PDB file of C-alpha atoms and ligand atoms in Angstrom:
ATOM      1  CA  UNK Y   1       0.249 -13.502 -21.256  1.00  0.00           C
ATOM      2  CA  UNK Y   2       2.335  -9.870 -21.683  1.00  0.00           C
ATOM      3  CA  UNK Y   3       0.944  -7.328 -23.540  1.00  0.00           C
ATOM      4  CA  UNK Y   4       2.496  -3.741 -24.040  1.00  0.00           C
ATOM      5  CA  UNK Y   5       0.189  -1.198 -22.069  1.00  0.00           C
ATOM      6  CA  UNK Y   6      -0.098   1.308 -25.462  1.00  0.00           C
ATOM      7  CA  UNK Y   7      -1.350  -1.116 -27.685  1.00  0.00           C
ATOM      8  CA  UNK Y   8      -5.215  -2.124 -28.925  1.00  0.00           C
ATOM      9  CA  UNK Y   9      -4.442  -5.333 -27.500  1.00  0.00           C
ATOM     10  CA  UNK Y  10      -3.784  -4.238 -23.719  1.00  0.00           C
ATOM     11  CA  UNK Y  11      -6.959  -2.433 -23.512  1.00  0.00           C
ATOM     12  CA  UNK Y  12      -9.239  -5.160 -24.950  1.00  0.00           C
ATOM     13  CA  UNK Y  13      -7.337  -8.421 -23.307  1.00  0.00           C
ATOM     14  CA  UNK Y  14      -8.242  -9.457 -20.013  1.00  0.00           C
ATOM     15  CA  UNK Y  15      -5.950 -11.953 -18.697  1.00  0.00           C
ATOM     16  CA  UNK Y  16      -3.061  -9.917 -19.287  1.00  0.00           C
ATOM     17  CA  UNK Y  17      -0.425  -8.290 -18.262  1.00  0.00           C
ATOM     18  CA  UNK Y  18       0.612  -5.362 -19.262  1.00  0.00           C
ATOM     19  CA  UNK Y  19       3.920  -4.030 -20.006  1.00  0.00           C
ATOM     20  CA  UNK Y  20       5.248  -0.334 -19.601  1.00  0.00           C
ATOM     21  CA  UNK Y  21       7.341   1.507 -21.546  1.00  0.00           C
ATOM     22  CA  UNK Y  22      10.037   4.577 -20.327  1.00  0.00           C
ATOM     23  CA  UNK Y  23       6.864   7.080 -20.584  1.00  0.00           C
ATOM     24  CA  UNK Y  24       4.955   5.213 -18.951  1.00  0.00           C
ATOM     25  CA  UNK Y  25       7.545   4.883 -15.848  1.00  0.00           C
ATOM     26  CA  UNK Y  26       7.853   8.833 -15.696  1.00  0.00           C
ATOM     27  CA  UNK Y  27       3.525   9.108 -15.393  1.00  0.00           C
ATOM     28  CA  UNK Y  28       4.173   6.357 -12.536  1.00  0.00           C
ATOM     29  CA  UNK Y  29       7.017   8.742 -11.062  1.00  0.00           C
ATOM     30  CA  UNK Y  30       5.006  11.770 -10.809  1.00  0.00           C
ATOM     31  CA  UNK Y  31       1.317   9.819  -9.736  1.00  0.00           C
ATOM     32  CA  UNK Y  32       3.615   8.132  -7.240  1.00  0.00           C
ATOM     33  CA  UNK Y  33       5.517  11.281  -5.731  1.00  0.00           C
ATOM     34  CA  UNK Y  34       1.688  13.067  -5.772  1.00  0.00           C
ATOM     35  CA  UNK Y  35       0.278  10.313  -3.371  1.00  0.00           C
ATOM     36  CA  UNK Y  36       3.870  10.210  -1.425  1.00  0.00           C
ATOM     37  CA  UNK Y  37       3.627  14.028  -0.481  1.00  0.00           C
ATOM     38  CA  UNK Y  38       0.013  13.080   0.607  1.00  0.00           C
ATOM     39  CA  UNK Y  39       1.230  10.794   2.972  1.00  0.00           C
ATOM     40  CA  UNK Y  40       4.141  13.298   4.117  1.00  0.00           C
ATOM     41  CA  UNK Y  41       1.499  15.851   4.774  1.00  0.00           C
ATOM     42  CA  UNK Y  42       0.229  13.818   7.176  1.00  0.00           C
ATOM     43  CA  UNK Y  43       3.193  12.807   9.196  1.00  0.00           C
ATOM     44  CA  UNK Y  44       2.671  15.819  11.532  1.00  0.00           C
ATOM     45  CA  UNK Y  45      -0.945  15.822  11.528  1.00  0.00           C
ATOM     46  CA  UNK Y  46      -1.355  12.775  13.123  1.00  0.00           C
ATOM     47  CA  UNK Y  47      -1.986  13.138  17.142  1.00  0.00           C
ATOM     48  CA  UNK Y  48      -4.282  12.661  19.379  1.00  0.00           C
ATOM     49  CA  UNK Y  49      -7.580  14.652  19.543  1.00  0.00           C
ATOM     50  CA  UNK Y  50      -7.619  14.040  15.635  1.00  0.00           C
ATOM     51  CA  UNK Y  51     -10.623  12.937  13.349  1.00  0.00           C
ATOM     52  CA  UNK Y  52      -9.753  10.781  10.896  1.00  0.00           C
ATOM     53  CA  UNK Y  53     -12.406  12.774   8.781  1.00  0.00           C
ATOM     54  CA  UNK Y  54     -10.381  15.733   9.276  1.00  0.00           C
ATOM     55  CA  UNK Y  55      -7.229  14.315   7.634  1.00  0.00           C
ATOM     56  CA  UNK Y  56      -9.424  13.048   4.835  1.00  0.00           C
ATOM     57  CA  UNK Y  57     -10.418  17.141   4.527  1.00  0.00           C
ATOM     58  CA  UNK Y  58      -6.452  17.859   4.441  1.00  0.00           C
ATOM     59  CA  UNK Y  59      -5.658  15.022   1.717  1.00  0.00           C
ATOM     60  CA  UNK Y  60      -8.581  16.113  -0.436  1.00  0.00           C
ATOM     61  CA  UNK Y  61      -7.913  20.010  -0.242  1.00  0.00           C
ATOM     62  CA  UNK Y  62      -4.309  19.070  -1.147  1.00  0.00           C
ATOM     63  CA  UNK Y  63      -5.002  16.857  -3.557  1.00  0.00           C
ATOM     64  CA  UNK Y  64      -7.171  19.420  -5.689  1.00  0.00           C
ATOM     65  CA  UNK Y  65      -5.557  22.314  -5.126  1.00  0.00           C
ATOM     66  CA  UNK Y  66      -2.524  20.331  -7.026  1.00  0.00           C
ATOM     67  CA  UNK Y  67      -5.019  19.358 -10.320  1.00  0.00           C
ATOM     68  CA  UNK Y  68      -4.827  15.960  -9.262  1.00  0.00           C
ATOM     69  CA  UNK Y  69      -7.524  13.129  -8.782  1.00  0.00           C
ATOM     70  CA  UNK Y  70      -8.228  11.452  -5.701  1.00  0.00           C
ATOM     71  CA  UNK Y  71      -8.873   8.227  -7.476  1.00  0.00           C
ATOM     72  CA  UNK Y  72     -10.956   6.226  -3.932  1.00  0.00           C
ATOM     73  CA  UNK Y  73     -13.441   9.095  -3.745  1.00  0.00           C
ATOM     74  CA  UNK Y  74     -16.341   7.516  -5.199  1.00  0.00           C
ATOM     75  CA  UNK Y  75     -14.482   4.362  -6.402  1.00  0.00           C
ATOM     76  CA  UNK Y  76     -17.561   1.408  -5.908  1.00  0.00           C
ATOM     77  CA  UNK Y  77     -19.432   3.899  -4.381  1.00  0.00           C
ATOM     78  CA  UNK Y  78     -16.092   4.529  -1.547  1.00  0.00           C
ATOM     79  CA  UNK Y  79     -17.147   7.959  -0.005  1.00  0.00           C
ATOM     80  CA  UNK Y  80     -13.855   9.483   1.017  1.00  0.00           C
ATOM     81  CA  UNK Y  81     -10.698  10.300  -0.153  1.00  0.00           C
ATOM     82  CA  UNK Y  82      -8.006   7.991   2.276  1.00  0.00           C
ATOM     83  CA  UNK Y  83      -8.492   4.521   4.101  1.00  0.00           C
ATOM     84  CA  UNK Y  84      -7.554   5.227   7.105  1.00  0.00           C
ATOM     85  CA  UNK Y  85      -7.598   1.531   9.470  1.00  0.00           C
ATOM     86  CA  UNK Y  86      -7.239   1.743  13.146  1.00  0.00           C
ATOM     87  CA  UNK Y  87      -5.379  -0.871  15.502  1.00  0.00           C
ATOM     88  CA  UNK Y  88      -7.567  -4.483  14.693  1.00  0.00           C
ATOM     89  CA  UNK Y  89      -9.118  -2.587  11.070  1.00  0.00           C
ATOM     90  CA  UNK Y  90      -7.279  -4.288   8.373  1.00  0.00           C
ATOM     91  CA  UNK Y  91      -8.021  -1.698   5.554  1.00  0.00           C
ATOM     92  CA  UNK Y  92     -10.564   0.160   4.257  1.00  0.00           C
ATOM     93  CA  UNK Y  93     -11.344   2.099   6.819  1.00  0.00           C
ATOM     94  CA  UNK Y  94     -13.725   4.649   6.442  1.00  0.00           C
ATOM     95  CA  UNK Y  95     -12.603   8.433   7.710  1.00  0.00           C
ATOM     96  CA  UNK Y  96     -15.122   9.745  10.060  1.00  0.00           C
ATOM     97  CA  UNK Y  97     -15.519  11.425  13.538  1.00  0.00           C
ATOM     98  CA  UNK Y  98     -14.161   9.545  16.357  1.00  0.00           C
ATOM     99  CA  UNK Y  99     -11.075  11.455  17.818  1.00  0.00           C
ATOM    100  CA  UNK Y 100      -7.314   9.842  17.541  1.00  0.00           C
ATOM    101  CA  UNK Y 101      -6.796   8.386  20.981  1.00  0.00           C
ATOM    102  CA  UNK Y 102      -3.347   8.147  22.803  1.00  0.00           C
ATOM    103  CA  UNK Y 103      -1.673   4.900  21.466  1.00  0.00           C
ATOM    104  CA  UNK Y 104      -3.908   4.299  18.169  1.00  0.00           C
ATOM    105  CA  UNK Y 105      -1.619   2.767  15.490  1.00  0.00           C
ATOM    106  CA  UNK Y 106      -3.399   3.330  12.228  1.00  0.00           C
ATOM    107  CA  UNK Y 107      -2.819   3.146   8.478  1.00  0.00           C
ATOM    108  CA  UNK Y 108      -3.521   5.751   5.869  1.00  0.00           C
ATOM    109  CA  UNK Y 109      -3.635   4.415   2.541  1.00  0.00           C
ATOM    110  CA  UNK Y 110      -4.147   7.122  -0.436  1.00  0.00           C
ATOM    111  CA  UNK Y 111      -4.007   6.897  -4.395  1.00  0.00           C
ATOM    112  CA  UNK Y 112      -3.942   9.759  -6.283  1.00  0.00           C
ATOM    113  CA  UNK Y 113      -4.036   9.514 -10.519  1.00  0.00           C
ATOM    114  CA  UNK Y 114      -1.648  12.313 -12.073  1.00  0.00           C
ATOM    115  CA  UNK Y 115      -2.134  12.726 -15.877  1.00  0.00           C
ATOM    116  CA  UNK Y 116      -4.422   9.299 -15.432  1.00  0.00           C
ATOM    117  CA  UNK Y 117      -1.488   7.292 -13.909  1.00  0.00           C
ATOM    118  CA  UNK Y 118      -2.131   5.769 -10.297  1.00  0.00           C
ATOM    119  CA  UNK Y 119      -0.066   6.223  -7.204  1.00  0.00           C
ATOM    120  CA  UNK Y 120      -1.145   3.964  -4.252  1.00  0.00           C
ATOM    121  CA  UNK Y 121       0.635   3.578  -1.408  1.00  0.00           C
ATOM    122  CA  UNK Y 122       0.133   3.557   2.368  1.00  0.00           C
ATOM    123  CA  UNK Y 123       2.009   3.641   5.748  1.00  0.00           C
ATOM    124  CA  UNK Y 124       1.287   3.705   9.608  1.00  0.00           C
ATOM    125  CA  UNK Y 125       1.098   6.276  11.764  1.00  0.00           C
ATOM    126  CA  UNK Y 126       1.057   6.743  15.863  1.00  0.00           C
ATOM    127  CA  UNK Y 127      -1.056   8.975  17.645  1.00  0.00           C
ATOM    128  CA  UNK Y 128       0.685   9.807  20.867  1.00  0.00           C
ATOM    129  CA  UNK Y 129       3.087   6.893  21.204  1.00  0.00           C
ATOM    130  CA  UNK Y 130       2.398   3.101  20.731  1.00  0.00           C
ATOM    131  CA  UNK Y 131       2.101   0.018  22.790  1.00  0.00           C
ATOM    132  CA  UNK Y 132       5.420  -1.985  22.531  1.00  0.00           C
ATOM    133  CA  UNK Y 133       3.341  -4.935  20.875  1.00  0.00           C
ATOM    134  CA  UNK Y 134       2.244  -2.214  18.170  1.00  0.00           C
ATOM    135  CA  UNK Y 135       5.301  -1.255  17.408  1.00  0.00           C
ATOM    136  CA  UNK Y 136       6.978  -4.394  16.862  1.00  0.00           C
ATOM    137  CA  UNK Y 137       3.750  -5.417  14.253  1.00  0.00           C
ATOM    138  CA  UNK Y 138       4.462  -2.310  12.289  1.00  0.00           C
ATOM    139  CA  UNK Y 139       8.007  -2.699  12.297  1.00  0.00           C
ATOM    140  CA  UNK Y 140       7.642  -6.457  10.999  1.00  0.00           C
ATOM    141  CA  UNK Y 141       5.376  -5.080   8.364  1.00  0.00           C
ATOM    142  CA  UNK Y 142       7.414  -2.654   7.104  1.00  0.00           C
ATOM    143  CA  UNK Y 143      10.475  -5.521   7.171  1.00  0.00           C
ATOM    144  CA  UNK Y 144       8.266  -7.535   4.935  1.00  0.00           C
ATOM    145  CA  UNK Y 145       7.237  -4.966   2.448  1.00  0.00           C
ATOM    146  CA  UNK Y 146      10.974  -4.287   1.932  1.00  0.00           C
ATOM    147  CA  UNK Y 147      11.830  -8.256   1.468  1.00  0.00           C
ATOM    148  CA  UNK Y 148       8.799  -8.459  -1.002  1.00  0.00           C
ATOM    149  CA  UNK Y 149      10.043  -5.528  -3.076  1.00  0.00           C
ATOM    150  CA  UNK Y 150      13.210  -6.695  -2.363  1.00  0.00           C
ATOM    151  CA  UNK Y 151      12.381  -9.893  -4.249  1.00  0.00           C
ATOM    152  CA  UNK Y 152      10.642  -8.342  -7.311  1.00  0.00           C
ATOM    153  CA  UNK Y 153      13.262  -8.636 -10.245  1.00  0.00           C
ATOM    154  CA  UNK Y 154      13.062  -9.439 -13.635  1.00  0.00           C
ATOM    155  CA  UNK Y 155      12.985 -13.409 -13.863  1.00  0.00           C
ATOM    156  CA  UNK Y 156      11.717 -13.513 -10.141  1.00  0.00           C
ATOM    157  CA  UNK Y 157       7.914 -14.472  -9.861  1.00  0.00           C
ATOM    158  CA  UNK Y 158       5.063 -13.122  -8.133  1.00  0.00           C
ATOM    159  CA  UNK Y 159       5.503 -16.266  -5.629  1.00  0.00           C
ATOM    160  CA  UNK Y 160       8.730 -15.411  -4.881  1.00  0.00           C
ATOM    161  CA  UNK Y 161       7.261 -11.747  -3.479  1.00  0.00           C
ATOM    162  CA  UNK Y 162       4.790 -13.877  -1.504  1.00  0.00           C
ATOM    163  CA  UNK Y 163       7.401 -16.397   0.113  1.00  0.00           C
ATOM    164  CA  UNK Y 164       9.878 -13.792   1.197  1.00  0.00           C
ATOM    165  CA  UNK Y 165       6.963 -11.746   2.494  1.00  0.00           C
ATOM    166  CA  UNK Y 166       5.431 -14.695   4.127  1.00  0.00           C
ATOM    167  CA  UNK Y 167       8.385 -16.454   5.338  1.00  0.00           C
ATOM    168  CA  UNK Y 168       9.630 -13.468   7.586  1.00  0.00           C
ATOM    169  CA  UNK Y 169       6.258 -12.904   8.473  1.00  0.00           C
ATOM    170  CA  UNK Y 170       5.497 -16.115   9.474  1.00  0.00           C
ATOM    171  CA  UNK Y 171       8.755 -16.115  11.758  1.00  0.00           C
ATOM    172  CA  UNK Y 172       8.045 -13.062  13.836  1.00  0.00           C
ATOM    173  CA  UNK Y 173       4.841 -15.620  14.596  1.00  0.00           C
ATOM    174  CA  UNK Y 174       2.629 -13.181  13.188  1.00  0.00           C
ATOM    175  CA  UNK Y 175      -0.002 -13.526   9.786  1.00  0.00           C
ATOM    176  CA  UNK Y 176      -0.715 -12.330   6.548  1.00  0.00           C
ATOM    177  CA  UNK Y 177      -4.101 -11.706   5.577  1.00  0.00           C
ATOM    178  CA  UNK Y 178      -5.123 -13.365   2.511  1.00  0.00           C
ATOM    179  CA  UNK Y 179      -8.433 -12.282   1.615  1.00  0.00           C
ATOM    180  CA  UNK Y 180      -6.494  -8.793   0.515  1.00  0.00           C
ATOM    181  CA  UNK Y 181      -3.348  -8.415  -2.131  1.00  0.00           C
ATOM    182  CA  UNK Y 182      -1.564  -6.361  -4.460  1.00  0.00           C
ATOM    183  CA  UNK Y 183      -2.554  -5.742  -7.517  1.00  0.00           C
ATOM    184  CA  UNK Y 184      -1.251  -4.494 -11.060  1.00  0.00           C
ATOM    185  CA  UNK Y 185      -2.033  -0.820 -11.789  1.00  0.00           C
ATOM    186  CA  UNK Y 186      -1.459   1.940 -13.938  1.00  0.00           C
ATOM    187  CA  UNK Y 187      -3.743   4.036 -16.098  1.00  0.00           C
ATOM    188  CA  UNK Y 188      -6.293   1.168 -14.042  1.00  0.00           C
ATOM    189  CA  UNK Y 189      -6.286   1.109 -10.423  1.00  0.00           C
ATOM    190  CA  UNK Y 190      -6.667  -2.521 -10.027  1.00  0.00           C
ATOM    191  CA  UNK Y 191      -4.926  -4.272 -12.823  1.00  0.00           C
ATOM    192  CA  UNK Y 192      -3.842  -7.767 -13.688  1.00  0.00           C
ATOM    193  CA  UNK Y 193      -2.081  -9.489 -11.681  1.00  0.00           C
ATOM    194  CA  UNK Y 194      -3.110  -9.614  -8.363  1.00  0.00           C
ATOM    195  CA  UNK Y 195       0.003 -10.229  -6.023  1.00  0.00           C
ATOM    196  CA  UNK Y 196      -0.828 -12.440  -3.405  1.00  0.00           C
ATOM    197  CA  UNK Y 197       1.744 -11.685  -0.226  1.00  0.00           C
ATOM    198  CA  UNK Y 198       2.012 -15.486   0.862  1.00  0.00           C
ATOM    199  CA  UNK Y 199       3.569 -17.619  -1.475  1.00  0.00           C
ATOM    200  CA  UNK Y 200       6.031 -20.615  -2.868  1.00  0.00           C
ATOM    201  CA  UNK Y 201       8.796 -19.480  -4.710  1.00  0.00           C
ATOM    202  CA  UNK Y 202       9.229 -19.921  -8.467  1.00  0.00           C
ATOM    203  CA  UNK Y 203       5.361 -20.151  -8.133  1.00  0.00           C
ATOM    204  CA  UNK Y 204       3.053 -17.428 -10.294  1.00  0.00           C
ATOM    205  CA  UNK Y 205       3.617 -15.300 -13.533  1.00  0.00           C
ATOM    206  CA  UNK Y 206       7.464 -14.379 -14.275  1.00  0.00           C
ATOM    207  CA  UNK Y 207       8.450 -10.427 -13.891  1.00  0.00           C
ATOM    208  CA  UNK Y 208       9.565  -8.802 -16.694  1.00  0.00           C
ATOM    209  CA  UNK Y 209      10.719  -5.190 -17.297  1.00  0.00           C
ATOM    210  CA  UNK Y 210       7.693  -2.750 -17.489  1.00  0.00           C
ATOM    211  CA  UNK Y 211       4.984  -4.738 -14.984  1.00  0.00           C
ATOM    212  CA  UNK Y 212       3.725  -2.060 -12.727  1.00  0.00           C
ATOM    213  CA  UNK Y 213       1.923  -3.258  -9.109  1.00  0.00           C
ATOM    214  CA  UNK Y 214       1.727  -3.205  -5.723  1.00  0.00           C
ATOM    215  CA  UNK Y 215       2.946  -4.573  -2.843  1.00  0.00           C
ATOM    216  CA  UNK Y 216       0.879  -3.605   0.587  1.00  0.00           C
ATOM    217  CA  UNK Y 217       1.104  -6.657   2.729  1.00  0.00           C
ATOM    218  CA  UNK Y 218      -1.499  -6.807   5.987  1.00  0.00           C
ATOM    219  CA  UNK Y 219       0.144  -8.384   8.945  1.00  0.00           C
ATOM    220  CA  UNK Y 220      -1.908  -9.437  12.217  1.00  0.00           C
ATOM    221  CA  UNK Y 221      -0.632 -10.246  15.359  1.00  0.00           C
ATOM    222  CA  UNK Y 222      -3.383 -13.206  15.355  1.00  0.00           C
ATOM    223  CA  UNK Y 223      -4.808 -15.031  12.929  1.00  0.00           C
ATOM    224  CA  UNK Y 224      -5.247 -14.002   9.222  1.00  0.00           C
ATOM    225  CA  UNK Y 225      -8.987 -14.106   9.074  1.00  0.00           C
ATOM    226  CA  UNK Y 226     -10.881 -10.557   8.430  1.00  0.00           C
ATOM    227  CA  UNK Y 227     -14.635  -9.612   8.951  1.00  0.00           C
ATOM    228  CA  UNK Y 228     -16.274  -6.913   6.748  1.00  0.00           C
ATOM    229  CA  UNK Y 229     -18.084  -4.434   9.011  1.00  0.00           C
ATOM    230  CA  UNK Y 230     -22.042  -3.427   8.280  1.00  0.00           C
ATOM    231  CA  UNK Y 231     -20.423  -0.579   6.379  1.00  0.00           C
ATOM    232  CA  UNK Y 232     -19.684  -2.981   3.800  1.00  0.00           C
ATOM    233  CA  UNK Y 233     -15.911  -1.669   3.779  1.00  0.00           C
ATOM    234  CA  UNK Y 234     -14.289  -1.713   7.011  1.00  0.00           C
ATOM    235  CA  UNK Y 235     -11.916  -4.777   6.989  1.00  0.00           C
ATOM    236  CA  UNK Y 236     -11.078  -6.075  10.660  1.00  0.00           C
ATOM    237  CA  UNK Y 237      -9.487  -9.001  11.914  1.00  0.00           C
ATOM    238  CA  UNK Y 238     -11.807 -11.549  12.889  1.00  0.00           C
ATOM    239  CA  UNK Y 239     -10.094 -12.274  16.546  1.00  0.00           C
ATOM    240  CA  UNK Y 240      -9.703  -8.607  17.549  1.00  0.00           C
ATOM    241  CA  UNK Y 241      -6.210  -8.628  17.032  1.00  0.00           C
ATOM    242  CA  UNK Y 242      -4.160  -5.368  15.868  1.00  0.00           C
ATOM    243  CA  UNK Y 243      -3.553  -5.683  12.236  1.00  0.00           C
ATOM    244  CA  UNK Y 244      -0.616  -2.745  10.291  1.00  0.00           C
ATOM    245  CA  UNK Y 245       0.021  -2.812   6.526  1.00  0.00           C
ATOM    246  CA  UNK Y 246       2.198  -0.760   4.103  1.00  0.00           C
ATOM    247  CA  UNK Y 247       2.059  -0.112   0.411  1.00  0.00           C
ATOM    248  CA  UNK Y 248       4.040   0.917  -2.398  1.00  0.00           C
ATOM    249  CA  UNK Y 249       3.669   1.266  -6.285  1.00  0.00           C
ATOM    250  CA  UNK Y 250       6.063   0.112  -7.929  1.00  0.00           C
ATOM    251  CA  UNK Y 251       7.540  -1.176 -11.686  1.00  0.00           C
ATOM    252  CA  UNK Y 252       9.999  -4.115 -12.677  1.00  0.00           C
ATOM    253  CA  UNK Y 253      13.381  -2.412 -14.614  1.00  0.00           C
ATOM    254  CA  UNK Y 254      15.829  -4.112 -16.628  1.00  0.00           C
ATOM    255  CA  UNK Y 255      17.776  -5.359 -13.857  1.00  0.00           C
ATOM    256  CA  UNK Y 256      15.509  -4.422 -10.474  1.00  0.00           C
ATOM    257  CA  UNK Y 257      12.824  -3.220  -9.135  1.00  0.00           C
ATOM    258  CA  UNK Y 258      11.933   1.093  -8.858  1.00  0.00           C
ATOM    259  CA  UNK Y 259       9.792   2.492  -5.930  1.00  0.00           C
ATOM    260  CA  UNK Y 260       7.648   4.806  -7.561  1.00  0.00           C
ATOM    261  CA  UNK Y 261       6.160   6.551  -4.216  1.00  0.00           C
ATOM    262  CA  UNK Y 262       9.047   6.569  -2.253  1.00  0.00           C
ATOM    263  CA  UNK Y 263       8.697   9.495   0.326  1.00  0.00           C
ATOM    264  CA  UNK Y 264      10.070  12.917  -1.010  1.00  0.00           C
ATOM    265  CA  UNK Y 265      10.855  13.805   2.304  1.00  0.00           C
ATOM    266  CA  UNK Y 266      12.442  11.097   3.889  1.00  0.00           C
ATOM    267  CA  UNK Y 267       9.152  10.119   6.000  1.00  0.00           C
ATOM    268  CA  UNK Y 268       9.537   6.505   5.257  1.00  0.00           C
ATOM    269  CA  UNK Y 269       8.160   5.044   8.132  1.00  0.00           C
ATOM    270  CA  UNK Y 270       6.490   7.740   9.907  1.00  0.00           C
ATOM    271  CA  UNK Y 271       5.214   5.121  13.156  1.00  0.00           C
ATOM    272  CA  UNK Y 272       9.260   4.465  13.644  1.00  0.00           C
ATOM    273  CA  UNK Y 273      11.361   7.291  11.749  1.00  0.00           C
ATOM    274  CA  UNK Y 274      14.174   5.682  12.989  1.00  0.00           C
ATOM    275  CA  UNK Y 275      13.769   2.808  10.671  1.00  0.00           C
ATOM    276  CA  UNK Y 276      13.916   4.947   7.445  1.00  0.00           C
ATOM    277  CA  UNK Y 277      17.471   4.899   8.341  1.00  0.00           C
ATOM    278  CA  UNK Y 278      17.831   1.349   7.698  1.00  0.00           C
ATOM    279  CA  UNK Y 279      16.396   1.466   4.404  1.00  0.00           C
ATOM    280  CA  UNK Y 280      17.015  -1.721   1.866  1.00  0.00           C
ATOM    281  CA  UNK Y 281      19.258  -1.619  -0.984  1.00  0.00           C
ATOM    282  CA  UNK Y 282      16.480  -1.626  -3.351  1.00  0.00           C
ATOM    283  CA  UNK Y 283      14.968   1.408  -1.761  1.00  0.00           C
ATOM    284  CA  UNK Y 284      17.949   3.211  -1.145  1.00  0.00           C
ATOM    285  CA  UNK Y 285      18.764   3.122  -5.177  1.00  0.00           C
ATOM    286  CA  UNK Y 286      15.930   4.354  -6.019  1.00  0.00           C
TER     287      UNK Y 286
HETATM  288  N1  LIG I 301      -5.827   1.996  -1.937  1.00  0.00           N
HETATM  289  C1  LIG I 301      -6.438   0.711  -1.766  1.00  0.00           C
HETATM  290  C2  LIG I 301      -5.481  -0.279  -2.355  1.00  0.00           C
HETATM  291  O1  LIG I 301      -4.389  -0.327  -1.893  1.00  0.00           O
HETATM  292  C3  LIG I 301      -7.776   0.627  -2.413  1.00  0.00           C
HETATM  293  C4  LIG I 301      -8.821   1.330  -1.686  1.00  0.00           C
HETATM  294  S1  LIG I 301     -10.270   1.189  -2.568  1.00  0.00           S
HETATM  295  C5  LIG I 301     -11.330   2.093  -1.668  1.00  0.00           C
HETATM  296  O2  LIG I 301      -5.727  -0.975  -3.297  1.00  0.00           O
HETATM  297  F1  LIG I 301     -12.374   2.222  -2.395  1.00  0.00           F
HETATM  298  F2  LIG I 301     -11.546   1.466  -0.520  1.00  0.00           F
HETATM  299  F3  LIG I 301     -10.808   3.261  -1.387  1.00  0.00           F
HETATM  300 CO1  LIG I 302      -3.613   1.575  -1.388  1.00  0.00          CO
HETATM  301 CO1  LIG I 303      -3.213  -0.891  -3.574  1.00  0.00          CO
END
């Protein structure tokens, strides 16, 4: 069932979906850019010799001294203000004090609510440079993030973001984690529907013009199965193997799909800025 966000309906229903109008899209635009320049911030913070917590410092500062909300900090009792999920942590990694070391591929994941819209999105960053096998993972990942939004269309169905996701996944011989997905969002941070990023096609709701979600697919060199740590956050892969994901927010159009944290600066892919070169159709419109 569809709903339009604004109305009584939307904020009493729960097994709904709820549909955006052109407002709405421009409080996506500016919650998405907000997280995006977190992210860019980053790029050239990342190295090793690092703490994790000390980025989380740098996100936070930044984040406040722009009025905006860091919307993790205290989320389910989440004490910081990024995820930030080194080599074999899926997500939710907790910032802390262990130093970057040479050749740690890790993920920084950040939402930030402008004007009580959410912007979530994530990418992976190298300290020092990475193993070849790490860079091929993130590389894939990226790949499928881009054939998932690629696939998101009005008509199209959430199964259809899983399949393409999955398929090319599944053909580079690597996994997608299951036990984590996208998710709607908007004035909530995790909204109906939940998009799940393996898939058949035709399979799930339809899109339709004004659905607002994510698409973050986790991709392991191993198997798909994840452990949560004692922390009761820390996602890792249950065989040790190195695990990468990326994330954007983004809405359904009349005839496509807009990127609503798209990097202002161009920083893309910031583990392989060579890539951002390459970028798909879909992104490059934006
Ligand atoms: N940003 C994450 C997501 O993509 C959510 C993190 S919730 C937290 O949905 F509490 F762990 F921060
Ligand atoms: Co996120
Ligand atoms: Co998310």
């Amino acid at each position: 069932m569809y709903v339009q966000a604004s109305s009584a309906a939307a904020r009493r229903a729960e097994n709904t979906i709820k549909l955006h109008g052109p407002d709405d899209f421009a409080g996506m635009r500016a919650a998405g850019q907000a997280a995006a320049r977190v992210l860019d911030l980053l790029v050239p913070e990342v190295k090793p010799g690092v703490t994790t917590e000390a980025l989380d410092d740098l996100a936070r500062e930044f984040i406040f001294d722009h009025g905006w909300i860091p919307a993790c900090l205290g989320y389910k009792g989440y004490p910081k203000t990024l995820c930030t999920s080194i080599n074999h942590v899926v997500c939710h990694g907790i910032p802390g004090p262990r130093p970057l070391r040479e050749g740690d591929v890790l993920n920084i994941d950040v939402t930030v609510i402008v004007d009580g819209w959410h912007g979530d999105t994530s990418r992976m960053y190298v300290a020092g440079e990475a193993p070849r096998k790490a860079m091929r993972l993130m590389d894939i990942t990226w790949e499928a993030m881009q054939r998932g939004i690629a696939a998101a269309r009005p008509g199209a169905t959430v199964g259809d973001i899983g399949h393409a996701i999955q398929t090319y996944v599944e053909a580079q011989r690597c996994s997608v984690v299951r036990d984590f997905c996208g998710h709607g969002l908007g004035q909530v941070f995790h909204d109906n529907h939940n998009i799940v990023h393996a898939g058949r096609r035709g399979e799930g709701p339809v899109l339709k013009p004004g659905m607002f979600f994510t698409i973050e697919p986790m991709v392991n060199l191993g198997k798909f199965g994840v452990s949560i740590l004692q922390d009761g956050w820390t996602a890792v892969t249950k065989d040790r193997s190195l695990s990468a994901q990326y994330e954007h927010s983004v809405g359904i159009t009349e005839d496509g799909v807009e990127m609503f944290t798209l990097s202002p600066a161009g920083l893309h892919t910031p583990h392989n800025p060579s890539l951002s070169s390459s970028l798909a159709p879909a992104a490059a419109a934006a």
